GROMACS .gro file of C-alpha atoms in nm:
model
  343
    1MET     CA    1  10.518  10.169  11.775
    2SER     CA    2  10.277  10.238  12.050
    3LEU     CA    3   9.906  10.173  11.882
    4ASP     CA    4   9.755  10.428  12.142
    5SER     CA    5   9.972  10.728  12.000
    6PRO     CA    6   9.837  10.862  11.670
    7GLN     CA    7  10.084  10.827  11.390
    8ILE     CA    8  10.181  10.756  11.024
    9ILE     CA    9  10.425  10.562  10.822
   10SER     CA   10  10.710  10.732  10.680
   11LYS     CA   11  10.613  10.654  10.361
   12MET     CA   12  10.310  10.850  10.371
   13VAL     CA   13  10.505  11.131  10.450
   14ARG     CA   14  10.745  11.118  10.230
   15GLY     CA   15  10.490  11.091   9.935
   16LEU     CA   16  10.363  11.424  10.039
   17VAL     CA   17  10.703  11.591  10.074
   18ASN     CA   18  10.763  11.460   9.716
   19HIS     CA   19  10.447  11.565   9.562
   20LEU     CA   20  10.467  11.900   9.723
   21ALA     CA   21  10.830  11.917   9.588
   22LYS     CA   22  10.719  11.872   9.233
   23LYS     CA   23  10.442  12.136   9.289
   24GLY     CA   24  10.769  12.373   9.341
   25VAL     CA   25  10.789  12.358   9.722
   26ALA     CA   26  11.151  12.361   9.808
   27ARG     CA   27  11.215  12.032  10.021
   28LYS     CA   28  11.476  12.188  10.245
   29LEU     CA   29  11.207  12.443  10.349
   30MET     CA   30  10.968  12.132  10.409
   31LEU     CA   31  11.208  11.947  10.609
   32SER     CA   32  11.323  12.244  10.828
   33GLN     CA   33  10.953  12.357  10.894
   34LEU     CA   34  10.913  11.998  11.025
   35SER     CA   35  11.220  11.937  11.205
   36ILE     CA   36  11.223  11.622  11.011
   37THR     CA   37  11.532  11.445  10.824
   38GLU     CA   38  11.554  11.287  10.503
   39GLU     CA   39  11.732  10.980  10.696
   40ASP     CA   40  11.365  10.925  10.886
   41LEU     CA   41  11.161  10.982  10.573
   42ASN     CA   42  11.331  10.713  10.393
   43ASN     CA   43  11.308  10.460  10.702
   44PRO     CA   44  11.012  10.260  10.614
   45ASP     CA   45  10.996  10.176  10.971
   46TYR     CA   46  10.936  10.491  11.098
   47PHE     CA   47  10.633  10.643  11.225
   48PHE     CA   48  10.557  11.029  11.242
   49PRO     CA   49  10.305  11.159  11.483
   50LEU     CA   50   9.981  11.281  11.332
   51SER     CA   51  10.059  11.627  11.405
   52THR     CA   52  10.342  11.639  11.167
   53TYR     CA   53  10.148  11.505  10.877
   54ASN     CA   54   9.891  11.749  10.956
   55GLU     CA   55  10.102  12.037  10.975
   56LEU     CA   56  10.272  11.944  10.626
   57TYR     CA   57   9.944  11.964  10.464
   58LEU     CA   58   9.843  12.312  10.615
   59PHE     CA   59  10.223  12.440  10.498
   60GLY     CA   60  10.160  12.261  10.159
   61VAL     CA   61   9.846  12.450  10.093
   62ALA     CA   62  10.035  12.797  10.243
   63GLN     CA   63  10.314  12.727   9.986
   64THR     CA   64  10.109  12.591   9.655
   65GLY     CA   65   9.779  12.782   9.710
   66ASP     CA   66   9.613  12.408   9.622
   67GLU     CA   67   9.287  12.392   9.826
   68CYS     CA   68   9.257  12.053   9.710
   69LEU     CA   69   9.583  11.903   9.816
   70GLY     CA   70   9.447  11.594   9.964
   71LEU     CA   71   9.260  11.523   9.691
   72SER     CA   72   9.536  11.572   9.422
   73PHE     CA   73   9.793  11.387   9.640
   74GLY     CA   74   9.553  11.092   9.710
   75ALA     CA   75   9.435  11.044   9.330
   76HIS     CA   76   9.809  11.012   9.212
   77SER     CA   77   9.997  10.840   9.455
   78ASP     CA   78   9.968  10.458   9.462
   79PRO     CA   79   9.725  10.326   9.740
   80ASP     CA   80   9.978  10.251  10.042
   81VAL     CA   81  10.208  10.047   9.763
   82GLY     CA   82  10.542   9.998  10.004
   83SER     CA   83  10.356   9.908  10.304
   84GLN     CA   84  10.239   9.546  10.380
   85PHE     CA   85   9.837   9.630  10.374
   86GLY     CA   86   9.941   9.821  10.015
   87LEU     CA   87  10.121   9.507   9.893
   88LEU     CA   88   9.814   9.274  10.023
   89ALA     CA   89   9.565   9.511   9.840
   90CYS     CA   90   9.721   9.501   9.525
   91THR     CA   91   9.713   9.134   9.529
   92CYS     CA   92   9.389   9.033   9.621
   93GLU     CA   93   9.113   8.819   9.424
   94THR     CA   94   8.825   9.060   9.538
   95VAL     CA   95   8.703   9.385   9.635
   96THR     CA   96   8.553   9.208   9.948
   97ASP     CA   97   8.926   9.061  10.020
   98VAL     CA   98   9.081   9.387  10.007
   99LEU     CA   99   8.849   9.519  10.266
  100LYS     CA  100   8.883   9.232  10.478
  101TYR     CA  101   9.252   9.305  10.471
  102GLN     CA  102   9.184   9.694  10.510
  103LEU     CA  103   9.014   9.629  10.839
  104ARG     CA  104   9.315   9.357  10.974
  105TYR     CA  105   9.610   9.543  10.878
  106SER     CA  106   9.547   9.891  10.806
  107THR     CA  107   9.750   9.997  11.149
  108LEU     CA  108  10.066   9.917  10.958
  109VAL     CA  109  10.013  10.274  10.779
  110ARG     CA  110   9.832  10.457  11.027
  111ASN     CA  111   9.626  10.351  11.373
  112PHE     CA  112   9.425  10.690  11.419
  113ASP     CA  113   9.124  10.587  11.172
  114LEU     CA  114   8.892  10.359  11.201
  115PHE     CA  115   8.664  10.166  10.866
  116GLU     CA  116   8.329  10.055  10.885
  117LEU     CA  117   8.155   9.840  10.676
  118ILE     CA  118   7.768   9.876  10.691
  119PRO     CA  119   7.551   9.686  10.469
  120GLU     CA  120   7.242   9.828  10.400
  121GLY     CA  121   6.991   9.666  10.118
  122GLU     CA  122   7.163   9.704   9.763
  123TYR     CA  123   7.427   9.921   9.935
  124LEU     CA  124   7.733   9.926  10.122
  125TYR     CA  125   7.849  10.170  10.361
  126VAL     CA  126   8.213  10.232  10.391
  127ARG     CA  127   8.238  10.449  10.689
  128TRP     CA  128   8.575  10.635  10.806
  129SER     CA  129   8.614  10.825  11.131
  130SER     CA  130   8.914  10.938  11.353
  131GLN     CA  131   8.992  10.995  11.706
  132SER     CA  132   9.214  11.218  11.666
  133PRO     CA  133   9.204  11.582  11.512
  134VAL     CA  134   9.290  11.607  11.111
  135THR     CA  135   9.307  11.821  10.889
  136PHE     CA  136   8.995  11.778  10.577
  137HIS     CA  137   9.284  11.697  10.325
  138LEU     CA  138   9.402  11.400  10.487
  139VAL     CA  139   9.036  11.276  10.478
  140GLU     CA  140   8.993  11.363  10.095
  141GLU     CA  141   9.354  11.197  10.099
  142ILE     CA  142   9.208  10.850  10.207
  143PHE     CA  143   8.921  10.864  10.015
  144ALA     CA  144   9.107  10.954   9.675
  145ARG     CA  145   9.343  10.671   9.724
  146ARG     CA  146   9.054  10.439   9.756
  147SER     CA  147   8.893  10.591   9.425
  148ALA     CA  148   9.256  10.559   9.252
  149PHE     CA  149   9.261  10.209   9.393
  150ILE     CA  150   8.955  10.106   9.219
  151HIS     CA  151   9.014  10.307   8.920
  152ASN     CA  152   9.387  10.119   8.869
  153TYR     CA  153   9.340   9.772   9.026
  154VAL     CA  154   8.960   9.653   8.952
  155ILE     CA  155   8.861   9.572   8.622
  156VAL     CA  156   8.557   9.739   8.619
  157PRO     CA  157   8.538  10.128   8.634
  158THR     CA  158   8.521  10.337   8.965
  159HIS     CA  159   8.171  10.493   8.868
  160THR     CA  160   8.006  10.153   8.866
  161ILE     CA  161   8.144  10.091   9.232
  162PHE     CA  162   8.105  10.430   9.409
  163ARG     CA  163   7.733  10.547   9.435
  164ARG     CA  164   7.825  10.859   9.628
  165VAL     CA  165   8.083  11.010   9.868
  166ASP     CA  166   7.999  11.165  10.200
  167PHE     CA  167   8.215  11.471  10.381
  168LYS     CA  168   8.154  11.535  10.733
  169HIS     CA  169   8.365  11.896  10.647
  170GLY     CA  170   8.239  12.190  10.421
  171LEU     CA  171   8.322  12.239  10.035
  172GLY     CA  172   8.494  12.581  10.134
  173GLY     CA  173   8.417  12.751   9.816
  174ARG     CA  174   8.563  12.480   9.603
  175ASP     CA  175   8.479  12.369   9.297
  176GLN     CA  176   8.262  12.081   9.374
  177ALA     CA  177   8.286  11.958   9.020
  178ASP     CA  178   8.622  11.938   9.013
  179ILE     CA  179   8.605  11.729   9.330
  180GLU     CA  180   8.375  11.496   9.155
  181ARG     CA  181   8.593  11.460   8.860
  182VAL     CA  182   8.863  11.313   9.095
  183LEU     CA  183   8.634  11.074   9.292
  184GLU     CA  184   8.434  10.965   9.001
  185CYS     CA  185   8.093  11.018   9.157
  186PRO     CA  186   7.860  11.243   9.339
  187VAL     CA  187   7.990  11.403   9.651
  188ARG     CA  188   7.802  11.579   9.917
  189PHE     CA  189   7.938  11.804  10.192
  190ASN     CA  190   7.811  11.889  10.560
  191GLN     CA  191   7.715  11.518  10.601
  192PRO     CA  192   7.669  11.327  10.941
  193TYR     CA  193   7.956  11.089  10.819
  194ASP     CA  194   8.234  11.078  10.624
  195GLN     CA  195   8.190  10.779  10.394
  196ILE     CA  196   8.163  10.609  10.056
  197ILE     CA  197   7.821  10.454   9.934
  198CYS     CA  198   7.883  10.138   9.698
  199ASN     CA  199   7.704   9.902   9.506
  200ARG     CA  200   7.677   9.586   9.715
  201ALA     CA  201   7.694   9.368   9.452
  202ALA     CA  202   8.115   9.544   9.396
  203LEU     CA  203   8.218   9.330   9.677
  204ASP     CA  204   8.212   9.066   9.398
  205TYR     CA  205   8.398   9.241   9.172
  206PRO     CA  206   8.745   9.117   9.103
  207LEU     CA  207   9.108   9.270   9.053
  208LYS     CA  208   9.298   9.313   8.738
  209ALA     CA  209   9.617   9.104   8.873
  210PRO     CA  210   9.510   8.898   9.161
  211ASP     CA  211   9.827   8.652   9.303
  212ARG     CA  212   9.777   8.407   9.566
  213GLY     CA  213  10.079   8.281   9.634
  214LEU     CA  214  10.243   8.649   9.629
  215LEU     CA  215   9.919   8.737   9.843
  216ASN     CA  216   9.997   8.447  10.111
  217PHE     CA  217  10.340   8.587  10.131
  218TYR     CA  218  10.260   8.945  10.207
  219GLU     CA  219  10.000   8.817  10.456
  220GLU     CA  220  10.277   8.638  10.639
  221LEU     CA  221  10.487   8.925  10.641
  222ALA     CA  222  10.184   9.152  10.761
  223GLN     CA  223  10.126   8.911  11.063
  224LYS     CA  224  10.456   8.910  11.166
  225LYS     CA  225  10.516   9.298  11.122
  226LEU     CA  226  10.178   9.333  11.380
  227LEU     CA  227  10.345   9.089  11.638
  228GLU     CA  228  10.644   9.309  11.621
  229LEU     CA  229  10.429   9.602  11.708
  230SER     CA  230  10.258   9.418  11.968
  231ASN     CA  231  10.548   9.313  12.148
  232ASN     CA  232  10.762   9.639  12.126
  233SER     CA  233  10.824   9.784  12.520
  234ILE     CA  234  10.993  10.071  12.504
  235VAL     CA  235  10.712  10.270  12.559
  236GLU     CA  236  10.587  10.033  12.804
  237LYS     CA  237  10.882  10.075  12.981
  238VAL     CA  238  10.874  10.483  12.973
  239THR     CA  239  10.512  10.471  13.057
  240GLY     CA  240  10.600  10.295  13.383
  241LEU     CA  241  10.853  10.527  13.474
  242LEU     CA  242  10.635  10.826  13.421
  243ILE     CA  243  10.381  10.683  13.636
  244LYS     CA  244  10.639  10.611  13.902
  245ALA     CA  245  10.741  10.955  13.909
  246LEU     CA  246  10.404  11.151  13.926
  247PRO     CA  247  10.336  11.435  14.023
  248GLU     CA  248  10.737  11.515  13.912
  249VAL     CA  249  10.795  11.545  13.508
  250PRO     CA  250  11.127  11.326  13.481
  251SER     CA  251  11.401  11.500  13.222
  252LEU     CA  252  11.457  11.278  12.898
  253GLU     CA  253  11.818  11.267  13.083
  254ARG     CA  254  11.709  11.134  13.376
  255LEU     CA  255  11.477  10.848  13.192
  256SER     CA  256  11.759  10.799  12.954
  257GLN     CA  257  12.011  10.719  13.287
  258GLU     CA  258  11.715  10.468  13.396
  259LEU     CA  259  11.656  10.272  13.094
  260SER     CA  260  12.064  10.293  13.031
  261LEU     CA  261  12.037  10.449  12.701
  262SER     CA  262  12.176  10.792  12.549
  263PRO     CA  263  11.909  11.045  12.537
  264ARG     CA  264  11.938  11.093  12.188
  265THR     CA  265  11.873  10.742  12.141
  266LEU     CA  266  11.566  10.708  12.365
  267GLN     CA  267  11.431  11.018  12.166
  268ARG     CA  268  11.474  10.842  11.847
  269GLN     CA  269  11.293  10.519  11.965
  270LEU     CA  270  11.038  10.705  12.074
  271GLN     CA  271  10.998  10.899  11.759
  272GLN     CA  272  11.015  10.520  11.587
  273ASN     CA  273  10.687  10.462  11.802
  274GLY     CA  274  10.499  10.786  11.675
  275CYS     CA  275  10.562  10.979  11.984
  276SER     CA  276  10.719  11.232  12.168
  277LEU     CA  277  10.819  11.249  12.544
  278LYS     CA  278  10.559  11.537  12.597
  279GLU     CA  279  10.312  11.331  12.404
  280LEU     CA  280  10.361  11.016  12.623
  281TYR     CA  281  10.369  11.226  12.938
  282ASN     CA  282  10.023  11.361  12.858
  283GLU     CA  283   9.884  11.022  12.730
  284THR     CA  284   9.997  10.880  13.065
  285LYS     CA  285   9.854  11.138  13.305
  286ARG     CA  286   9.528  11.060  13.116
  287LYS     CA  287   9.534  10.704  13.132
  288VAL     CA  288   9.597  10.768  13.511
  289ALA     CA  289   9.351  10.983  13.508
  290LEU     CA  290   9.095  10.738  13.430
  291GLU     CA  291   9.206  10.495  13.624
  292PHE     CA  292   9.154  10.710  13.953
  293LEU     CA  293   8.802  10.823  13.852
  294ARG     CA  294   8.694  10.448  13.799
  295SER     CA  295   8.831  10.413  14.150
  296GLY     CA  296   8.612  10.667  14.300
  297HIS     CA  297   8.913  10.889  14.407
  298SER     CA  298   8.820  11.287  14.449
  299LEU     CA  299   8.890  11.545  14.195
  300MET     CA  300   9.154  11.712  14.440
  301THR     CA  301   9.347  11.392  14.491
  302ILE     CA  302   9.359  11.318  14.112
  303SER     CA  303   9.473  11.715  14.049
  304ILE     CA  304   9.754  11.673  14.338
  305LYS     CA  305   9.860  11.351  14.185
  306LEU     CA  306   9.871  11.456  13.834
  307GLY     CA  307  10.068  11.788  13.960
  308PHE     CA  308   9.806  12.042  13.819
  309SER     CA  309   9.845  12.364  14.047
  310GLU     CA  310   9.458  12.373  14.020
  311GLN     CA  311   9.168  12.134  14.000
  312SER     CA  312   9.025  12.366  13.724
  313ALA     CA  313   9.339  12.314  13.517
  314PHE     CA  314   9.280  11.972  13.553
  315GLN     CA  315   8.944  11.952  13.472
  316ARG     CA  316   9.027  12.162  13.163
  317ALA     CA  317   9.291  11.874  13.037
  318PHE     CA  318   9.043  11.642  13.103
  319LYS     CA  319   8.791  11.715  12.875
  320ARG     CA  320   9.055  11.814  12.622
  321TRP     CA  321   9.177  11.425  12.644
  322GLN     CA  322   8.804  11.283  12.675
  323GLY     CA  323   8.556  11.529  12.533
  324CYS     CA  324   8.363  11.541  12.917
  325THR     CA  325   8.421  11.669  13.234
  326PRO     CA  326   8.590  11.406  13.516
  327LYS     CA  327   8.230  11.401  13.717
  328GLU     CA  328   8.019  11.337  13.379
  329TYR     CA  329   8.310  11.044  13.303
  330GLN     CA  330   8.266  10.924  13.669
  331MET     CA  331   7.905  10.946  13.675
  332TRP     CA  332   7.893  10.747  13.344
  333TYR     CA  333   8.135  10.468  13.468
  334LEU     CA  334   7.951  10.407  13.741
  335ASN     CA  335   7.606  10.336  13.538
  336ASN     CA  336   7.803  10.156  13.236
  337SER     CA  337   8.058   9.955  13.464
  338ASN     CA  338   8.090   9.683  13.207
  339THR     CA  339   8.256   9.906  12.939
  340GLU     CA  340   8.609  10.073  12.928
  341GLU     CA  341   8.573  10.416  12.759
  342CYS     CA  342   8.374  10.686  12.794
  343LEU     CA  343   8.412  10.857  12.410
   0.00000   0.00000   0.00000
């Protein structure tokens, strides 16, 4: 699995498909809409691109009319159970342990987001962010899962832990009272951050069924899984071939030949690593652009190297990738040479 490519574990996609099926959305229609198979859904090691999950949410809302789909799904599904992280969380002794393992192993469920813990006085801010575009339904699902976990696995009630939830997105004409009922605390919208404000004392609250033996067993499994992910080389091999071929765009068939694989096998291996050939090609161009800008190459040279027909096309693509222009990045890098990333 490529940890640079935004992706989400098949279990979460399968869970949302099942949730929508219970609401009356035809299963075959969903699979056809997303061009995915039951085999992929039932493969615990399969990762889907984040874009597939976003699309499933938008399709689900259109089919059901449920504008709070993320909340309803997150509140009625086990919190990532079935993944190594979920199994770890359920056997922890305290809320502190859960947060610790979440920071360490959340990439086993998805790799596009980041949780930050900010203690401030009597409060703890659990702040969530994503470097990839996500629908607000996914944000609300993640927060509803946290609320459901507290309700199902922690001895004290949710309302004694959560003081407030803030969302960056707007309410959008929905019933705020319904949302607060699900999250069991006051909710504010159009805020600077997506975050849960907790009582800091809640860190010591015990879980209902801690099991140190199972916890150690699941942690060992999680560590092995992380090691497997870090040792995966198919994405690195394809990336190397793409860099060598620039500015050409090698076909799937050509890459397959060079790797002694069938096109179907290569395509499936890339999908299992959470990316398509097109996504990997764009990511490769982004990384090459950053490297060339750091080395001081001109925009024209980089544009030609990456196969852009015009310099302006490269500039538009780079701004889409990084959120700033190539010149802004180059100037920023020259002034901050000890740091690797711009945004």
